[in-house]
Amino acid sequence: AQSVAQPEDQVNVAEGNPLTVKCTYSVSGNPYLFWYVQYPNRGLQFLLKYITGDNLVKGSYGFEAEFNKSQTSFHLKKPSALVSDSALYFCAVRDTTMNRDDKIIFGKGTRLHILP
Amino acid sequence: GAVVSQHPSWVICKSGTSVKIECRSLDFQATTMFWYRQFPKQSLMLMATSNEGSKATYEQGVEKDKFLINHASLTLSTLTVTSAHPEDSSFYICSAPLVKGVNEKLFFGSGTQLSVL
């Protein structure tokens, strides 16, 4: 069965420093991978996705993620963190070999704190 | 961009009563909508997939008679928690894909916090 792991409950980064939010996955076939962000009192917002092609994916708000097949990872990164990046981040995966379409599994989320 | 509206944002009810949560796609048609439940410090758990004009598909372990889903139109899906109990207290979120077939971009409602006394 497919699964997603976000090993860190919380990540603290000083403003202006690079940030990384980790995600590893397990699927039987090829994955579709996603990152979503949840701001307080708001719904989840899509950040970026990996379907195929370049391993480095660029998304919204200056975020990017690198797909690493050998390490089954899809870490979220940003070169220079902003205080406004503080939020809850979810990694998600869809196994393309699943018979049913549109089933997506989320990680438990990582809370990102950017310190002024 | 696409907007999914979820109502109510929060609800408090007595044990044994039923609660209806609405999820609307405001500027696009959604033949499919997803209902999730979020536990503290845990991931969103997919409860069911609602399909316009047909029966919902429930995930394993989710009681169909407990969580009634209706997708009556291309813009509205409802989740009714029947005979709610304190253990049903949770944060419920709906989402809808803008492109059917590949949910490469999901739009989410703002969620409903349900508290059952």
PDB file of C-alpha atoms in Angstrom:
ATOM      1  CA  ALA A   1       0.000   0.000   0.000  1.00  0.00           C
ATOM      2  CA  GLN A   2       1.122   3.528  -0.645  1.00  0.00           C
ATOM      3  CA  SER A   3       2.300   5.664   2.246  1.00  0.00           C
ATOM      4  CA  VAL A   4       3.921   8.975   2.989  1.00  0.00           C
ATOM      5  CA  ALA A   5       6.198   9.866   5.870  1.00  0.00           C
ATOM      6  CA  GLN A   6       7.061  13.308   7.132  1.00  0.00           C
ATOM      7  CA  PRO A   7       9.594  12.554   9.857  1.00  0.00           C
ATOM      8  CA  GLU A   8       9.565  15.990  11.466  1.00  0.00           C
ATOM      9  CA  ASP A   9       6.581  17.306  13.384  1.00  0.00           C
ATOM     10  CA  GLN A  10       8.098  20.777  13.446  1.00  0.00           C
ATOM     11  CA  VAL A  11      10.914  22.622  11.724  1.00  0.00           C
ATOM     12  CA  ASN A  12      12.335  25.922  12.950  1.00  0.00           C
ATOM     13  CA  VAL A  13      14.322  28.140  10.605  1.00  0.00           C
ATOM     14  CA  ALA A  14      15.640  31.658  10.954  1.00  0.00           C
ATOM     15  CA  GLU A  15      14.321  34.161   8.453  1.00  0.00           C
ATOM     16  CA  GLY A  16      16.574  34.418   5.433  1.00  0.00           C
ATOM     17  CA  ASN A  17      18.053  30.956   5.890  1.00  0.00           C
ATOM     18  CA  PRO A  18      17.325  28.063   3.547  1.00  0.00           C
ATOM     19  CA  LEU A  19      14.618  25.660   4.630  1.00  0.00           C
ATOM     20  CA  THR A  20      13.941  21.986   3.981  1.00  0.00           C
ATOM     21  CA  VAL A  21      10.825  20.005   4.882  1.00  0.00           C
ATOM     22  CA  LYS A  22      11.370  16.294   4.463  1.00  0.00           C
ATOM     23  CA  CYS A  23       9.105  13.749   2.834  1.00  0.00           C
ATOM     24  CA  THR A  24       9.597  10.124   1.901  1.00  0.00           C
ATOM     25  CA  TYR A  25       7.103   7.897   0.183  1.00  0.00           C
ATOM     26  CA  SER A  26       6.344   4.298  -0.630  1.00  0.00           C
ATOM     27  CA  VAL A  27       4.393   3.166  -3.674  1.00  0.00           C
ATOM     28  CA  SER A  28       4.319   0.048  -5.766  1.00  0.00           C
ATOM     29  CA  GLY A  29       4.553   1.891  -9.056  1.00  0.00           C
ATOM     30  CA  ASN A  30       5.469   5.361 -10.199  1.00  0.00           C
ATOM     31  CA  PRO A  31       4.360   8.160  -7.907  1.00  0.00           C
ATOM     32  CA  TYR A  32       2.645  11.427  -8.399  1.00  0.00           C
ATOM     33  CA  LEU A  33       3.911  13.628  -5.585  1.00  0.00           C
ATOM     34  CA  PHE A  34       2.455  16.820  -4.173  1.00  0.00           C
ATOM     35  CA  TRP A  35       3.082  19.457  -1.559  1.00  0.00           C
ATOM     36  CA  TYR A  36       0.276  21.419   0.039  1.00  0.00           C
ATOM     37  CA  VAL A  37       0.334  24.195   2.611  1.00  0.00           C
ATOM     38  CA  GLN A  38      -2.277  24.969   5.247  1.00  0.00           C
ATOM     39  CA  TYR A  39      -2.397  28.429   6.747  1.00  0.00           C
ATOM     40  CA  PRO A  40      -4.381  29.001   9.953  1.00  0.00           C
ATOM     41  CA  ASN A  41      -8.134  29.062   9.416  1.00  0.00           C
ATOM     42  CA  ARG A  42      -7.740  28.415   5.716  1.00  0.00           C
ATOM     43  CA  GLY A  43      -7.995  25.417   3.443  1.00  0.00           C
ATOM     44  CA  LEU A  44      -5.083  23.537   2.036  1.00  0.00           C
ATOM     45  CA  GLN A  45      -3.378  25.226  -0.877  1.00  0.00           C
ATOM     46  CA  PHE A  46      -1.495  23.505  -3.643  1.00  0.00           C
ATOM     47  CA  LEU A  47       2.241  24.315  -3.807  1.00  0.00           C
ATOM     48  CA  LEU A  48       3.733  22.039  -6.414  1.00  0.00           C
ATOM     49  CA  LYS A  49       3.648  18.591  -7.935  1.00  0.00           C
ATOM     50  CA  TYR A  50       5.891  16.045  -9.576  1.00  0.00           C
ATOM     51  CA  ILE A  51       4.359  13.923 -12.301  1.00  0.00           C
ATOM     52  CA  THR A  52       7.233  13.205 -14.650  1.00  0.00           C
ATOM     53  CA  GLY A  53      10.198  14.949 -16.200  1.00  0.00           C
ATOM     54  CA  ASP A  54      12.740  17.074 -14.363  1.00  0.00           C
ATOM     55  CA  ASN A  55      13.431  15.940 -10.847  1.00  0.00           C
ATOM     56  CA  LEU A  56      13.549  19.504  -9.582  1.00  0.00           C
ATOM     57  CA  VAL A  57      10.073  20.985  -9.490  1.00  0.00           C
ATOM     58  CA  LYS A  58       9.396  24.656  -8.918  1.00  0.00           C
ATOM     59  CA  GLY A  59       6.161  25.809  -7.362  1.00  0.00           C
ATOM     60  CA  SER A  60       4.353  28.684  -5.705  1.00  0.00           C
ATOM     61  CA  TYR A  61       5.844  31.256  -3.327  1.00  0.00           C
ATOM     62  CA  GLY A  62       9.427  30.388  -4.305  1.00  0.00           C
ATOM     63  CA  PHE A  63       9.231  26.791  -3.113  1.00  0.00           C
ATOM     64  CA  GLU A  64      10.785  23.880  -4.941  1.00  0.00           C
ATOM     65  CA  ALA A  65      11.045  20.146  -4.378  1.00  0.00           C
ATOM     66  CA  GLU A  66      13.430  17.505  -5.615  1.00  0.00           C
ATOM     67  CA  PHE A  67      12.237  14.061  -6.583  1.00  0.00           C
ATOM     68  CA  ASN A  68      14.831  11.421  -5.684  1.00  0.00           C
ATOM     69  CA  LYS A  69      13.762   8.007  -6.869  1.00  0.00           C
ATOM     70  CA  SER A  70      16.633   6.087  -5.299  1.00  0.00           C
ATOM     71  CA  GLN A  71      15.939   7.590  -1.899  1.00  0.00           C
ATOM     72  CA  THR A  72      12.151   7.678  -2.442  1.00  0.00           C
ATOM     73  CA  SER A  73      12.140  11.242  -1.239  1.00  0.00           C
ATOM     74  CA  PHE A  74      10.466  14.474  -2.252  1.00  0.00           C
ATOM     75  CA  HIS A  75      11.833  17.140   0.101  1.00  0.00           C
ATOM     76  CA  LEU A  76      10.410  20.642  -0.031  1.00  0.00           C
ATOM     77  CA  LYS A  77      12.940  23.465  -0.152  1.00  0.00           C
ATOM     78  CA  LYS A  78      13.249  27.215  -0.298  1.00  0.00           C
ATOM     79  CA  PRO A  79      16.512  29.145  -0.579  1.00  0.00           C
ATOM     80  CA  SER A  80      15.523  31.979   1.749  1.00  0.00           C
ATOM     81  CA  ALA A  81      12.732  31.618   4.291  1.00  0.00           C
ATOM     82  CA  LEU A  82      10.172  34.313   5.069  1.00  0.00           C
ATOM     83  CA  VAL A  83       8.198  34.719   8.283  1.00  0.00           C
ATOM     84  CA  SER A  84       5.060  34.417   6.158  1.00  0.00           C
ATOM     85  CA  ASP A  85       6.109  30.878   5.218  1.00  0.00           C
ATOM     86  CA  SER A  86       5.169  29.754   8.724  1.00  0.00           C
ATOM     87  CA  ALA A  87       2.395  27.197   8.218  1.00  0.00           C
ATOM     88  CA  LEU A  88       1.572  23.487   8.182  1.00  0.00           C
ATOM     89  CA  TYR A  89       2.942  21.614   5.182  1.00  0.00           C
ATOM     90  CA  PHE A  90       1.613  18.350   3.824  1.00  0.00           C
ATOM     91  CA  CYS A  91       3.309  15.968   1.447  1.00  0.00           C
ATOM     92  CA  ALA A  92       1.038  13.685  -0.565  1.00  0.00           C
ATOM     93  CA  VAL A  93       1.393  10.818  -2.995  1.00  0.00           C
ATOM     94  CA  ARG A  94      -0.749   9.104  -5.563  1.00  0.00           C
ATOM     95  CA  ASP A  95       0.264   5.708  -6.867  1.00  0.00           C
ATOM     96  CA  THR A  96      -0.242   5.680 -10.592  1.00  0.00           C
ATOM     97  CA  THR A  97      -0.690   1.930 -10.616  1.00  0.00           C
ATOM     98  CA  MET A  98      -3.782   2.079  -8.456  1.00  0.00           C
ATOM     99  CA  ASN A  99      -6.894   0.851 -10.167  1.00  0.00           C
ATOM    100  CA  ARG A 100      -8.969   3.611  -8.708  1.00  0.00           C
ATOM    101  CA  ASP A 101      -8.267   7.097  -9.902  1.00  0.00           C
ATOM    102  CA  ASP A 102      -7.891  10.140  -7.768  1.00  0.00           C
ATOM    103  CA  LYS A 103      -6.902   8.520  -4.500  1.00  0.00           C
ATOM    104  CA  ILE A 104      -4.290  10.586  -2.759  1.00  0.00           C
ATOM    105  CA  ILE A 105      -2.600   9.859   0.559  1.00  0.00           C
ATOM    106  CA  PHE A 106      -1.271  12.626   2.794  1.00  0.00           C
ATOM    107  CA  GLY A 107       1.559  12.688   5.286  1.00  0.00           C
ATOM    108  CA  LYS A 108       0.837  13.827   8.835  1.00  0.00           C
ATOM    109  CA  GLY A 109       2.128  17.296   8.200  1.00  0.00           C
ATOM    110  CA  THR A 110       5.144  19.330   9.326  1.00  0.00           C
ATOM    111  CA  ARG A 111       4.731  22.631  11.077  1.00  0.00           C
ATOM    112  CA  LEU A 112       7.211  25.175   9.813  1.00  0.00           C
ATOM    113  CA  HIS A 113       8.189  28.065  12.101  1.00  0.00           C
ATOM    114  CA  ILE A 114      10.194  30.873  10.579  1.00  0.00           C
ATOM    115  CA  LEU A 115      11.837  32.928  13.292  1.00  0.00           C
ATOM    116  CA  PRO A 116      12.267  36.661  12.732  1.00  0.00           C
TER     117      PRO A 116
ATOM    118  CA  GLY B   1      -8.492  30.716  -8.969  1.00  0.00           C
ATOM    119  CA  ALA B   2     -10.894  27.932  -8.209  1.00  0.00           C
ATOM    120  CA  VAL B   3     -12.685  28.138  -4.885  1.00  0.00           C
ATOM    121  CA  VAL B   4     -14.252  25.469  -2.743  1.00  0.00           C
ATOM    122  CA  SER B   5     -16.585  26.714  -0.048  1.00  0.00           C
ATOM    123  CA  GLN B   6     -17.253  24.580   3.010  1.00  0.00           C
ATOM    124  CA  HIS B   7     -19.950  25.319   5.541  1.00  0.00           C
ATOM    125  CA  PRO B   8     -20.230  25.510   8.484  1.00  0.00           C
ATOM    126  CA  SER B   9     -16.736  26.336   9.737  1.00  0.00           C
ATOM    127  CA  TRP B  10     -17.513  24.921  13.105  1.00  0.00           C
ATOM    128  CA  VAL B  11     -20.403  23.219  14.784  1.00  0.00           C
ATOM    129  CA  ILE B  12     -21.179  22.053  18.288  1.00  0.00           C
ATOM    130  CA  CYS B  13     -23.909  19.497  18.728  1.00  0.00           C
ATOM    131  CA  LYS B  14     -25.341  17.151  21.302  1.00  0.00           C
ATOM    132  CA  SER B  15     -24.613  13.471  21.196  1.00  0.00           C
ATOM    133  CA  GLY B  16     -27.177  11.615  19.113  1.00  0.00           C
ATOM    134  CA  THR B  17     -27.972  14.439  16.742  1.00  0.00           C
ATOM    135  CA  SER B  18     -27.060  14.614  13.066  1.00  0.00           C
ATOM    136  CA  VAL B  19     -24.865  17.239  11.470  1.00  0.00           C
ATOM    137  CA  LYS B  20     -24.703  18.179   7.800  1.00  0.00           C
ATOM    138  CA  ILE B  21     -21.586  19.682   6.232  1.00  0.00           C
ATOM    139  CA  GLU B  22     -21.758  21.270   2.795  1.00  0.00           C
ATOM    140  CA  CYS B  23     -19.006  21.545   0.224  1.00  0.00           C
ATOM    141  CA  ARG B  24     -19.507  23.717  -2.843  1.00  0.00           C
ATOM    142  CA  SER B  25     -17.316  24.369  -5.838  1.00  0.00           C
ATOM    143  CA  LEU B  26     -18.010  28.016  -6.561  1.00  0.00           C
ATOM    144  CA  ASP B  27     -16.582  28.589 -10.019  1.00  0.00           C
ATOM    145  CA  PHE B  28     -16.108  25.162 -11.501  1.00  0.00           C
ATOM    146  CA  GLN B  29     -17.948  21.904 -11.803  1.00  0.00           C
ATOM    147  CA  ALA B  30     -16.789  19.027  -9.693  1.00  0.00           C
ATOM    148  CA  THR B  31     -18.061  15.608 -10.633  1.00  0.00           C
ATOM    149  CA  THR B  32     -15.889  14.225  -7.854  1.00  0.00           C
ATOM    150  CA  MET B  33     -15.312  15.519  -4.359  1.00  0.00           C
ATOM    151  CA  PHE B  34     -13.271  14.070  -1.548  1.00  0.00           C
ATOM    152  CA  TRP B  35     -14.024  14.067   2.144  1.00  0.00           C
ATOM    153  CA  TYR B  36     -11.183  13.924   4.636  1.00  0.00           C
ATOM    154  CA  ARG B  37     -10.949  13.779   8.362  1.00  0.00           C
ATOM    155  CA  GLN B  38      -7.987  15.295  10.164  1.00  0.00           C
ATOM    156  CA  PHE B  39      -6.872  14.121  13.576  1.00  0.00           C
ATOM    157  CA  PRO B  40      -4.477  16.252  15.623  1.00  0.00           C
ATOM    158  CA  LYS B  41      -0.869  15.716  14.606  1.00  0.00           C
ATOM    159  CA  GLN B  42      -1.968  13.185  12.052  1.00  0.00           C
ATOM    160  CA  SER B  43      -2.490  13.228   8.353  1.00  0.00           C
ATOM    161  CA  LEU B  44      -5.661  13.893   6.537  1.00  0.00           C
ATOM    162  CA  MET B  45      -7.494  10.608   6.256  1.00  0.00           C
ATOM    163  CA  LEU B  46      -9.544  10.066   3.131  1.00  0.00           C
ATOM    164  CA  MET B  47     -12.997   9.014   4.215  1.00  0.00           C
ATOM    165  CA  ALA B  48     -14.861   8.776   0.952  1.00  0.00           C
ATOM    166  CA  THR B  49     -15.112   9.931  -2.610  1.00  0.00           C
ATOM    167  CA  SER B  50     -18.392  11.411  -3.675  1.00  0.00           C
ATOM    168  CA  ASN B  51     -19.460  11.130  -7.286  1.00  0.00           C
ATOM    169  CA  GLU B  52     -22.138  13.270  -8.838  1.00  0.00           C
ATOM    170  CA  GLY B  53     -25.144  11.195  -9.731  1.00  0.00           C
ATOM    171  CA  SER B  54     -23.946   7.964  -8.191  1.00  0.00           C
ATOM    172  CA  LYS B  55     -23.125   6.396  -4.865  1.00  0.00           C
ATOM    173  CA  ALA B  56     -20.126   7.500  -2.901  1.00  0.00           C
ATOM    174  CA  THR B  57     -17.106   5.263  -2.545  1.00  0.00           C
ATOM    175  CA  TYR B  58     -16.051   4.756   1.048  1.00  0.00           C
ATOM    176  CA  GLU B  59     -12.614   3.905   2.325  1.00  0.00           C
ATOM    177  CA  GLN B  60     -12.095   0.800   4.365  1.00  0.00           C
ATOM    178  CA  GLY B  61     -13.206   1.213   7.942  1.00  0.00           C
ATOM    179  CA  VAL B  62     -15.510   4.151   7.268  1.00  0.00           C
ATOM    180  CA  GLU B  63     -19.117   3.458   8.140  1.00  0.00           C
ATOM    181  CA  LYS B  64     -21.424   4.241   5.251  1.00  0.00           C
ATOM    182  CA  ASP B  65     -24.483   4.538   7.450  1.00  0.00           C
ATOM    183  CA  LYS B  66     -22.654   6.813   9.833  1.00  0.00           C
ATOM    184  CA  PHE B  67     -21.245   9.218   7.297  1.00  0.00           C
ATOM    185  CA  LEU B  68     -23.846   9.818   4.624  1.00  0.00           C
ATOM    186  CA  ILE B  69     -22.588  11.468   1.475  1.00  0.00           C
ATOM    187  CA  ASN B  70     -24.735  13.025  -1.193  1.00  0.00           C
ATOM    188  CA  HIS B  71     -23.446  14.617  -4.394  1.00  0.00           C
ATOM    189  CA  ALA B  72     -26.657  15.990  -5.796  1.00  0.00           C
ATOM    190  CA  SER B  73     -25.215  18.415  -8.307  1.00  0.00           C
ATOM    191  CA  LEU B  74     -21.991  19.293 -10.067  1.00  0.00           C
ATOM    192  CA  THR B  75     -21.248  21.947  -7.481  1.00  0.00           C
ATOM    193  CA  LEU B  76     -22.478  20.518  -4.190  1.00  0.00           C
ATOM    194  CA  SER B  77     -21.542  17.568  -2.019  1.00  0.00           C
ATOM    195  CA  THR B  78     -22.776  17.053   1.531  1.00  0.00           C
ATOM    196  CA  LEU B  79     -21.510  14.937   4.379  1.00  0.00           C
ATOM    197  CA  THR B  80     -23.987  14.096   7.127  1.00  0.00           C
ATOM    198  CA  VAL B  81     -22.669  12.702  10.375  1.00  0.00           C
ATOM    199  CA  THR B  82     -25.622  10.738  11.690  1.00  0.00           C
ATOM    200  CA  SER B  83     -26.227  10.153  15.375  1.00  0.00           C
ATOM    201  CA  ALA B  84     -22.992  11.900  16.239  1.00  0.00           C
ATOM    202  CA  HIS B  85     -20.976  10.841  19.257  1.00  0.00           C
ATOM    203  CA  PRO B  86     -18.000  12.474  20.988  1.00  0.00           C
ATOM    204  CA  GLU B  87     -15.565  10.222  19.125  1.00  0.00           C
ATOM    205  CA  ASP B  88     -16.803  11.802  15.886  1.00  0.00           C
ATOM    206  CA  SER B  89     -15.408  15.129  17.017  1.00  0.00           C
ATOM    207  CA  SER B  90     -12.793  16.055  14.481  1.00  0.00           C
ATOM    208  CA  PHE B  91     -11.858  18.405  11.679  1.00  0.00           C
ATOM    209  CA  TYR B  92     -13.533  17.512   8.398  1.00  0.00           C
ATOM    210  CA  ILE B  93     -12.240  18.841   5.073  1.00  0.00           C
ATOM    211  CA  CYS B  94     -13.593  18.496   1.569  1.00  0.00           C
ATOM    212  CA  SER B  95     -11.718  18.940  -1.658  1.00  0.00           C
ATOM    213  CA  ALA B  96     -12.442  18.911  -5.349  1.00  0.00           C
ATOM    214  CA  PRO B  97     -10.140  18.326  -8.320  1.00  0.00           C
ATOM    215  CA  LEU B  98     -10.224  20.910 -11.016  1.00  0.00           C
ATOM    216  CA  VAL B  99      -9.106  18.421 -13.635  1.00  0.00           C
ATOM    217  CA  LYS B 100     -11.020  15.174 -13.512  1.00  0.00           C
ATOM    218  CA  GLY B 101      -9.068  11.933 -13.790  1.00  0.00           C
ATOM    219  CA  VAL B 102      -5.792  13.203 -12.420  1.00  0.00           C
ATOM    220  CA  ASN B 103      -6.026  15.134  -9.190  1.00  0.00           C
ATOM    221  CA  GLU B 104      -2.891  17.027  -9.945  1.00  0.00           C
ATOM    222  CA  LYS B 105      -4.473  20.063  -8.443  1.00  0.00           C
ATOM    223  CA  LEU B 106      -6.924  19.817  -5.630  1.00  0.00           C
ATOM    224  CA  PHE B 107      -8.799  22.705  -4.136  1.00  0.00           C
ATOM    225  CA  PHE B 108      -9.805  22.435  -0.540  1.00  0.00           C
ATOM    226  CA  GLY B 109     -12.531  23.833   1.603  1.00  0.00           C
ATOM    227  CA  SER B 110     -11.551  25.625   4.787  1.00  0.00           C
ATOM    228  CA  GLY B 111     -12.742  22.743   6.899  1.00  0.00           C
ATOM    229  CA  THR B 112     -15.391  22.130   9.544  1.00  0.00           C
ATOM    230  CA  GLN B 113     -14.517  21.647  13.183  1.00  0.00           C
ATOM    231  CA  LEU B 114     -17.111  19.338  14.702  1.00  0.00           C
ATOM    232  CA  SER B 115     -17.447  19.089  18.452  1.00  0.00           C
ATOM    233  CA  VAL B 116     -19.915  16.572  19.831  1.00  0.00           C
ATOM    234  CA  LEU B 117     -20.829  17.027  23.468  1.00  0.00           C
TER     235      LEU B 117
END
